[in-house]
Amino acid sequence: MIDIGANLTSKNFQRDLPSVIDRATAAGVEALVVTGTSLAGSRAAADLAEQTARAALYATAGVHPHHAVDATGDWLADLRALAGRARVVALGECGLDFNRNYSPQIDQIRCFRAQLELAAALRLPVFLHERDAHDTFTGILREHRTSLPGAVVHCFTGTRAQLDAYLSLDLHIGITGWICDERRGRDLIAVVPAIPDRRLMIETDAPYLLPRNMPSPPRDRRNEPAFLPYVLNAVAAARGEDAATTAAATTATARAFFGLPA
Ligand SMILES: [Zn+2]
């Protein structure tokens, strides 16, 4: 398995990161993409991916819509430099979040467009975040789609119509432990079989979104990449496949999407 989205630079992992990575490897996670959500966070993700010999770690470099308001001055030049770092395999996390609106929407849109243009210039795929902003997000993406080598909507939790809109833009879809929640995940379970093999990837979004189908969840509720099999199993069950089939397909798709060595 490949975990395409793990926030390993989170302070929640500071105390035991080496064992978190070792547990992931032991659980069958053969590569991990560490999510960058700010300039400082992306720098930390790139550092971590370069310094860690314990597992195949990669990183994204980007500014999350929550942090768009901080994208001022030379931020784009700084991001361009980070995107050129050795283990950086995608631009992002970028996109729109009109649920929280931690940054004004006008800043989110400016920051999103700038990162799509940078990704196109650098020929990097993008790692995308969208919440309660589907129409605006899709409209902006449509303008840029042909110049982007690839794009994944991470933590997809939308409707069938939204999924169809994303697939018609030839986007990849990342599924998290949201699908493990019997109540909240019900709609997602119904639409996941409609995602083609070559567009489907899995992720933990650790330390967030602890899978609800764990028989004995950790007391601190912290999610970690070693719990990716719970996501895998829920995705496989939704698709009526055995887990090995889903694992092989999502791993091959992730390697191709991010250009990871086999
Ligand atoms: Zn996100």
mmCIF file of C-alpha atoms and ligand atoms in Angstrom:
data_model
loop_
_atom_site.group_PDB
_atom_site.id
_atom_site.type_symbol
_atom_site.label_atom_id
_atom_site.label_comp_id
_atom_site.label_asym_id
_atom_site.label_seq_id
_atom_site.Cartn_x
_atom_site.Cartn_y
_atom_site.Cartn_z
ATOM 1 C CA MET A 1 0.000 0.000 0.000
ATOM 2 C CA ILE A 2 0.962 3.617 -0.482
ATOM 3 C CA ASP A 3 -0.389 6.271 1.893
ATOM 4 C CA ILE A 4 -0.732 9.288 -0.423
ATOM 5 C CA GLY A 5 -1.535 11.738 2.385
ATOM 6 C CA ALA A 6 -0.010 11.728 5.861
ATOM 7 C CA ASN A 7 0.638 14.862 7.926
ATOM 8 C CA LEU A 8 3.760 13.458 9.555
ATOM 9 C CA THR A 9 5.181 16.898 10.373
ATOM 10 C CA SER A 10 2.266 17.430 12.754
ATOM 11 C CA LYS A 11 3.275 18.038 16.349
ATOM 12 C CA ASN A 12 1.233 14.936 17.201
ATOM 13 C CA PHE A 13 4.066 12.835 15.760
ATOM 14 C CA GLN A 14 6.997 14.682 17.303
ATOM 15 C CA ARG A 15 7.510 12.339 20.217
ATOM 16 C CA ASP A 16 7.643 9.023 18.317
ATOM 17 C CA LEU A 17 7.966 9.600 14.568
ATOM 18 C CA PRO A 18 10.579 6.855 13.935
ATOM 19 C CA SER A 19 8.315 4.221 15.475
ATOM 20 C CA VAL A 20 5.287 5.598 13.603
ATOM 21 C CA ILE A 21 7.201 5.076 10.350
ATOM 22 C CA ASP A 22 8.397 1.622 11.405
ATOM 23 C CA ARG A 23 4.850 0.560 12.295
ATOM 24 C CA ALA A 24 3.661 1.752 8.879
ATOM 25 C CA THR A 25 6.301 -0.339 7.137
ATOM 26 C CA ALA A 26 5.385 -3.355 9.276
ATOM 27 C CA ALA A 27 1.721 -2.864 8.344
ATOM 28 C CA GLY A 28 2.553 -3.058 4.637
ATOM 29 C CA VAL A 29 2.801 0.636 3.768
ATOM 30 C CA GLU A 30 5.662 0.608 1.287
ATOM 31 C CA ALA A 31 5.716 4.343 0.544
ATOM 32 C CA LEU A 32 4.302 7.473 2.131
ATOM 33 C CA VAL A 33 3.668 10.944 0.777
ATOM 34 C CA VAL A 34 4.005 13.536 3.539
ATOM 35 C CA THR A 35 1.554 16.386 3.035
ATOM 36 C CA GLY A 36 2.845 19.975 3.026
ATOM 37 C CA THR A 37 0.195 22.537 3.962
ATOM 38 C CA SER A 38 2.225 25.743 4.424
ATOM 39 C CA LEU A 39 5.668 26.984 3.414
ATOM 40 C CA ALA A 40 7.128 26.014 6.791
ATOM 41 C CA GLY A 41 5.244 22.721 6.789
ATOM 42 C CA SER A 42 6.342 21.917 3.246
ATOM 43 C CA ARG A 43 9.957 22.643 4.145
ATOM 44 C CA ALA A 44 9.646 20.287 7.113
ATOM 45 C CA ALA A 45 8.008 17.633 4.899
ATOM 46 C CA ALA A 46 10.805 17.867 2.308
ATOM 47 C CA ASP A 47 13.444 17.698 5.065
ATOM 48 C CA LEU A 48 11.776 14.666 6.609
ATOM 49 C CA ALA A 49 11.480 12.851 3.283
ATOM 50 C CA GLU A 50 15.158 13.503 2.494
ATOM 51 C CA GLN A 51 16.423 12.509 5.924
ATOM 52 C CA THR A 52 14.383 9.380 6.533
ATOM 53 C CA ALA A 53 16.086 6.209 5.421
ATOM 54 C CA ARG A 54 13.665 3.928 7.296
ATOM 55 C CA ALA A 55 11.027 3.937 4.548
ATOM 56 C CA ALA A 56 10.278 5.407 1.136
ATOM 57 C CA LEU A 57 9.103 8.888 2.066
ATOM 58 C CA TYR A 58 8.079 11.573 -0.387
ATOM 59 C CA ALA A 59 6.542 15.000 0.139
ATOM 60 C CA THR A 60 4.186 17.551 -1.355
ATOM 61 C CA ALA A 61 4.866 21.292 -1.260
ATOM 62 C CA GLY A 62 1.973 23.697 -1.098
ATOM 63 C CA VAL A 63 -0.213 26.167 0.756
ATOM 64 C CA HIS A 64 -3.517 24.844 2.112
ATOM 65 C CA PRO A 65 -6.540 27.144 1.672
ATOM 66 C CA HIS A 66 -6.621 27.612 5.460
ATOM 67 C CA HIS A 67 -3.213 29.319 5.142
ATOM 68 C CA ALA A 68 -3.947 31.272 1.954
ATOM 69 C CA VAL A 69 -4.178 34.534 3.870
ATOM 70 C CA ASP A 70 -0.509 34.107 4.832
ATOM 71 C CA ALA A 71 0.578 33.705 1.186
ATOM 72 C CA THR A 72 2.124 37.137 0.769
ATOM 73 C CA GLY A 73 5.400 38.641 -0.421
ATOM 74 C CA ASP A 74 7.753 36.128 -2.019
ATOM 75 C CA TRP A 75 5.639 33.098 -1.122
ATOM 76 C CA LEU A 76 5.376 31.817 -4.681
ATOM 77 C CA ALA A 77 9.129 32.031 -5.294
ATOM 78 C CA ASP A 78 9.690 30.228 -1.991
ATOM 79 C CA LEU A 79 7.206 27.548 -2.982
ATOM 80 C CA ARG A 80 8.851 27.130 -6.375
ATOM 81 C CA ALA A 81 12.176 26.486 -4.641
ATOM 82 C CA LEU A 82 10.574 23.943 -2.303
ATOM 83 C CA ALA A 83 8.891 22.198 -5.228
ATOM 84 C CA GLY A 84 12.346 21.572 -6.688
ATOM 85 C CA ARG A 85 13.535 19.668 -3.609
ATOM 86 C CA ALA A 86 14.645 16.079 -4.138
ATOM 87 C CA ARG A 87 11.709 14.144 -2.672
ATOM 88 C CA VAL A 88 8.878 16.537 -3.601
ATOM 89 C CA VAL A 89 6.530 14.698 -5.958
ATOM 90 C CA ALA A 90 3.484 17.002 -6.127
ATOM 91 C CA LEU A 91 2.331 20.546 -5.560
ATOM 92 C CA GLY A 92 -0.214 20.991 -2.778
ATOM 93 C CA GLU A 93 -2.056 20.605 -0.595
ATOM 94 C CA CYS A 94 -3.935 23.405 -2.329
ATOM 95 C CA GLY A 95 -7.535 24.153 -3.147
ATOM 96 C CA LEU A 96 -10.599 25.750 -1.575
ATOM 97 C CA ASP A 97 -12.289 25.317 1.804
ATOM 98 C CA PHE A 98 -15.492 27.325 2.086
ATOM 99 C CA ASN A 99 -16.583 25.287 5.116
ATOM 100 C CA ARG A 100 -14.218 26.858 7.613
ATOM 101 C CA ASN A 101 -13.208 29.977 5.656
ATOM 102 C CA TYR A 102 -10.117 30.369 7.828
ATOM 103 C CA SER A 103 -8.812 32.504 4.967
ATOM 104 C CA PRO A 104 -11.043 34.906 2.995
ATOM 105 C CA GLN A 105 -12.352 33.255 -0.168
ATOM 106 C CA ILE A 106 -10.665 35.838 -2.378
ATOM 107 C CA ASP A 107 -7.270 34.856 -0.910
ATOM 108 C CA GLN A 108 -8.076 31.159 -1.254
ATOM 109 C CA ILE A 109 -8.890 31.590 -4.934
ATOM 110 C CA ARG A 110 -5.775 33.684 -5.638
ATOM 111 C CA CYS A 111 -3.556 31.203 -3.844
ATOM 112 C CA PHE A 112 -5.178 28.199 -5.560
ATOM 113 C CA ARG A 113 -4.834 29.660 -9.067
ATOM 114 C CA ALA A 114 -1.201 30.597 -8.484
ATOM 115 C CA GLN A 115 -0.353 27.050 -7.380
ATOM 116 C CA LEU A 116 -2.099 25.485 -10.369
ATOM 117 C CA GLU A 117 -0.063 27.757 -12.661
ATOM 118 C CA LEU A 118 3.140 26.832 -10.838
ATOM 119 C CA ALA A 119 2.343 23.110 -11.070
ATOM 120 C CA ALA A 120 1.734 23.468 -14.797
ATOM 121 C CA ALA A 121 5.023 25.341 -15.253
ATOM 122 C CA LEU A 122 6.946 22.722 -13.239
ATOM 123 C CA ARG A 123 5.053 19.766 -14.766
ATOM 124 C CA LEU A 124 4.101 18.490 -11.304
ATOM 125 C CA PRO A 125 0.814 16.811 -10.373
ATOM 126 C CA VAL A 126 -1.338 18.575 -7.770
ATOM 127 C CA PHE A 127 -2.712 17.318 -4.441
ATOM 128 C CA LEU A 128 -6.058 19.029 -3.980
ATOM 129 C CA HIS A 129 -8.350 19.899 -1.058
ATOM 130 C CA GLU A 130 -11.983 20.876 -1.569
ATOM 131 C CA ARG A 131 -14.643 21.387 1.058
ATOM 132 C CA ASP A 132 -18.018 23.038 0.471
ATOM 133 C CA ALA A 133 -16.587 24.730 -2.612
ATOM 134 C CA HIS A 134 -17.301 22.204 -5.346
ATOM 135 C CA ASP A 135 -18.643 24.532 -8.060
ATOM 136 C CA THR A 136 -16.010 27.254 -7.736
ATOM 137 C CA PHE A 137 -13.272 24.641 -7.370
ATOM 138 C CA THR A 138 -14.391 22.715 -10.442
ATOM 139 C CA GLY A 139 -14.681 25.908 -12.492
ATOM 140 C CA ILE A 140 -11.119 26.994 -11.682
ATOM 141 C CA LEU A 141 -9.740 23.513 -12.228
ATOM 142 C CA ARG A 142 -11.443 23.242 -15.604
ATOM 143 C CA GLU A 143 -9.515 26.317 -16.808
ATOM 144 C CA HIS A 144 -6.194 24.750 -15.826
ATOM 145 C CA ARG A 145 -6.784 21.058 -16.300
ATOM 146 C CA THR A 146 -5.201 20.591 -19.729
ATOM 147 C CA SER A 147 -1.920 22.133 -18.571
ATOM 148 C CA LEU A 148 -1.650 19.938 -15.451
ATOM 149 C CA PRO A 149 0.067 16.539 -15.682
ATOM 150 C CA GLY A 150 -2.228 15.108 -12.993
ATOM 151 C CA ALA A 151 -4.529 16.096 -10.143
ATOM 152 C CA VAL A 152 -5.911 14.199 -7.155
ATOM 153 C CA VAL A 153 -8.815 15.348 -5.003
ATOM 154 C CA HIS A 154 -7.700 14.075 -1.633
ATOM 155 C CA CYS A 155 -10.152 12.979 1.083
ATOM 156 C CA PHE A 156 -13.080 12.835 -1.315
ATOM 157 C CA THR A 157 -16.367 12.712 0.620
ATOM 158 C CA GLY A 158 -18.766 14.098 -1.990
ATOM 159 C CA THR A 159 -21.804 12.932 -3.903
ATOM 160 C CA ARG A 160 -22.066 10.811 -7.040
ATOM 161 C CA ALA A 161 -22.657 13.943 -9.128
ATOM 162 C CA GLN A 162 -19.528 15.569 -7.694
ATOM 163 C CA LEU A 163 -17.538 12.400 -8.330
ATOM 164 C CA ASP A 164 -18.737 12.320 -11.932
ATOM 165 C CA ALA A 165 -17.716 15.963 -12.371
ATOM 166 C CA TYR A 166 -14.228 15.164 -11.070
ATOM 167 C CA LEU A 167 -13.876 12.050 -13.205
ATOM 168 C CA SER A 168 -14.964 14.007 -16.268
ATOM 169 C CA LEU A 169 -12.016 16.330 -15.563
ATOM 170 C CA ASP A 170 -9.848 13.188 -15.438
ATOM 171 C CA LEU A 171 -9.008 13.704 -11.770
ATOM 172 C CA HIS A 172 -7.720 11.057 -9.398
ATOM 173 C CA ILE A 173 -9.630 10.425 -6.174
ATOM 174 C CA GLY A 174 -8.122 9.871 -2.709
ATOM 175 C CA ILE A 175 -10.198 7.982 -0.145
ATOM 176 C CA THR A 176 -9.534 8.286 3.596
ATOM 177 C CA GLY A 177 -10.899 6.627 6.731
ATOM 178 C CA TRP A 178 -14.049 8.686 6.263
ATOM 179 C CA ILE A 179 -15.288 5.536 4.472
ATOM 180 C CA CYS A 180 -14.792 3.546 7.701
ATOM 181 C CA ASP A 181 -17.532 5.498 9.461
ATOM 182 C CA GLU A 182 -20.779 3.551 9.179
ATOM 183 C CA ARG A 183 -22.920 6.650 9.478
ATOM 184 C CA ARG A 184 -20.947 9.459 7.794
ATOM 185 C CA GLY A 185 -19.395 7.097 5.256
ATOM 186 C CA ARG A 186 -22.624 5.586 3.940
ATOM 187 C CA ASP A 187 -22.868 7.835 0.855
ATOM 188 C CA LEU A 188 -19.176 7.356 0.143
ATOM 189 C CA ILE A 189 -19.493 3.562 0.303
ATOM 190 C CA ALA A 190 -22.198 3.817 -2.343
ATOM 191 C CA VAL A 191 -20.109 5.887 -4.788
ATOM 192 C CA VAL A 192 -16.644 4.308 -4.362
ATOM 193 C CA PRO A 193 -17.416 1.416 -6.761
ATOM 194 C CA ALA A 194 -17.835 4.030 -9.534
ATOM 195 C CA ILE A 195 -14.174 5.124 -9.320
ATOM 196 C CA PRO A 196 -12.071 3.429 -12.022
ATOM 197 C CA ASP A 197 -9.065 1.412 -10.766
ATOM 198 C CA ARG A 198 -6.595 3.689 -12.485
ATOM 199 C CA ARG A 199 -8.025 6.754 -10.696
ATOM 200 C CA LEU A 200 -8.382 5.439 -7.122
ATOM 201 C CA MET A 201 -5.817 5.933 -4.322
ATOM 202 C CA ILE A 202 -5.943 5.566 -0.529
ATOM 203 C CA GLU A 203 -4.661 7.718 2.322
ATOM 204 C CA THR A 204 -4.882 8.089 6.077
ATOM 205 C CA ASP A 205 -4.717 11.913 6.397
ATOM 206 C CA ALA A 206 -3.036 11.071 9.728
ATOM 207 C CA PRO A 207 -3.191 12.257 12.490
ATOM 208 C CA TYR A 208 -6.786 13.098 11.494
ATOM 209 C CA LEU A 209 -9.678 10.795 10.562
ATOM 210 C CA LEU A 210 -9.015 7.763 12.739
ATOM 211 C CA PRO A 211 -10.824 4.820 11.064
ATOM 212 C CA ARG A 212 -14.010 4.047 12.962
ATOM 213 C CA ASN A 213 -13.838 0.335 12.088
ATOM 214 C CA MET A 214 -10.861 -0.353 14.352
ATOM 215 C CA PRO A 215 -11.682 -2.955 17.009
ATOM 216 C CA SER A 216 -9.397 -1.307 19.580
ATOM 217 C CA PRO A 217 -8.672 2.309 18.641
ATOM 218 C CA PRO A 218 -5.792 4.118 20.372
ATOM 219 C CA ARG A 219 -6.906 5.987 23.450
ATOM 220 C CA ASP A 220 -5.583 9.331 22.157
ATOM 221 C CA ARG A 221 -7.579 8.934 18.896
ATOM 222 C CA ARG A 222 -4.478 9.732 16.863
ATOM 223 C CA ASN A 223 -4.534 8.239 13.362
ATOM 224 C CA GLU A 224 -1.272 6.995 11.836
ATOM 225 C CA PRO A 225 -0.169 5.462 8.524
ATOM 226 C CA ALA A 226 -0.049 1.957 10.055
ATOM 227 C CA PHE A 227 -3.859 2.124 10.122
ATOM 228 C CA LEU A 228 -4.091 2.377 6.314
ATOM 229 C CA PRO A 229 -5.226 -1.284 6.072
ATOM 230 C CA TYR A 230 -8.527 -0.244 7.709
ATOM 231 C CA VAL A 231 -9.108 2.208 4.869
ATOM 232 C CA LEU A 232 -8.029 -0.406 2.337
ATOM 233 C CA ASN A 233 -10.411 -3.011 3.752
ATOM 234 C CA ALA A 234 -13.373 -0.627 3.765
ATOM 235 C CA VAL A 235 -12.652 0.458 0.173
ATOM 236 C CA ALA A 236 -12.274 -3.176 -0.933
ATOM 237 C CA ALA A 237 -15.529 -4.161 0.792
ATOM 238 C CA ALA A 238 -17.373 -1.253 -0.844
ATOM 239 C CA ARG A 239 -16.062 -2.344 -4.252
ATOM 240 C CA GLY A 240 -16.728 -6.056 -3.688
ATOM 241 C CA GLU A 241 -13.038 -6.874 -4.220
ATOM 242 C CA ASP A 242 -10.561 -8.682 -2.055
ATOM 243 C CA ALA A 243 -8.151 -6.403 -0.246
ATOM 244 C CA ALA A 244 -5.115 -7.690 -2.164
ATOM 245 C CA THR A 245 -6.693 -6.638 -5.452
ATOM 246 C CA THR A 246 -7.480 -3.143 -4.162
ATOM 247 C CA ALA A 247 -4.013 -2.840 -2.633
ATOM 248 C CA ALA A 248 -2.273 -3.787 -5.882
ATOM 249 C CA ALA A 249 -4.419 -1.459 -7.984
ATOM 250 C CA THR A 250 -4.197 1.590 -5.697
ATOM 251 C CA THR A 251 -0.436 1.104 -5.269
ATOM 252 C CA ALA A 252 0.150 0.920 -9.027
ATOM 253 C CA THR A 253 -2.038 3.989 -9.525
ATOM 254 C CA ALA A 254 -0.158 5.969 -6.851
ATOM 255 C CA ARG A 255 3.246 5.010 -8.311
ATOM 256 C CA ALA A 256 2.162 6.156 -11.752
ATOM 257 C CA PHE A 257 0.504 9.353 -10.482
ATOM 258 C CA PHE A 258 3.441 10.571 -8.387
ATOM 259 C CA GLY A 259 6.120 9.046 -10.651
ATOM 260 C CA LEU A 260 7.540 6.875 -7.853
ATOM 261 C CA PRO A 261 10.109 4.215 -8.685
ATOM 262 C CA ALA A 262 8.736 0.656 -8.620
HETATM 263 ZN ZN ZN B 1 -7.282 18.334 3.000
#
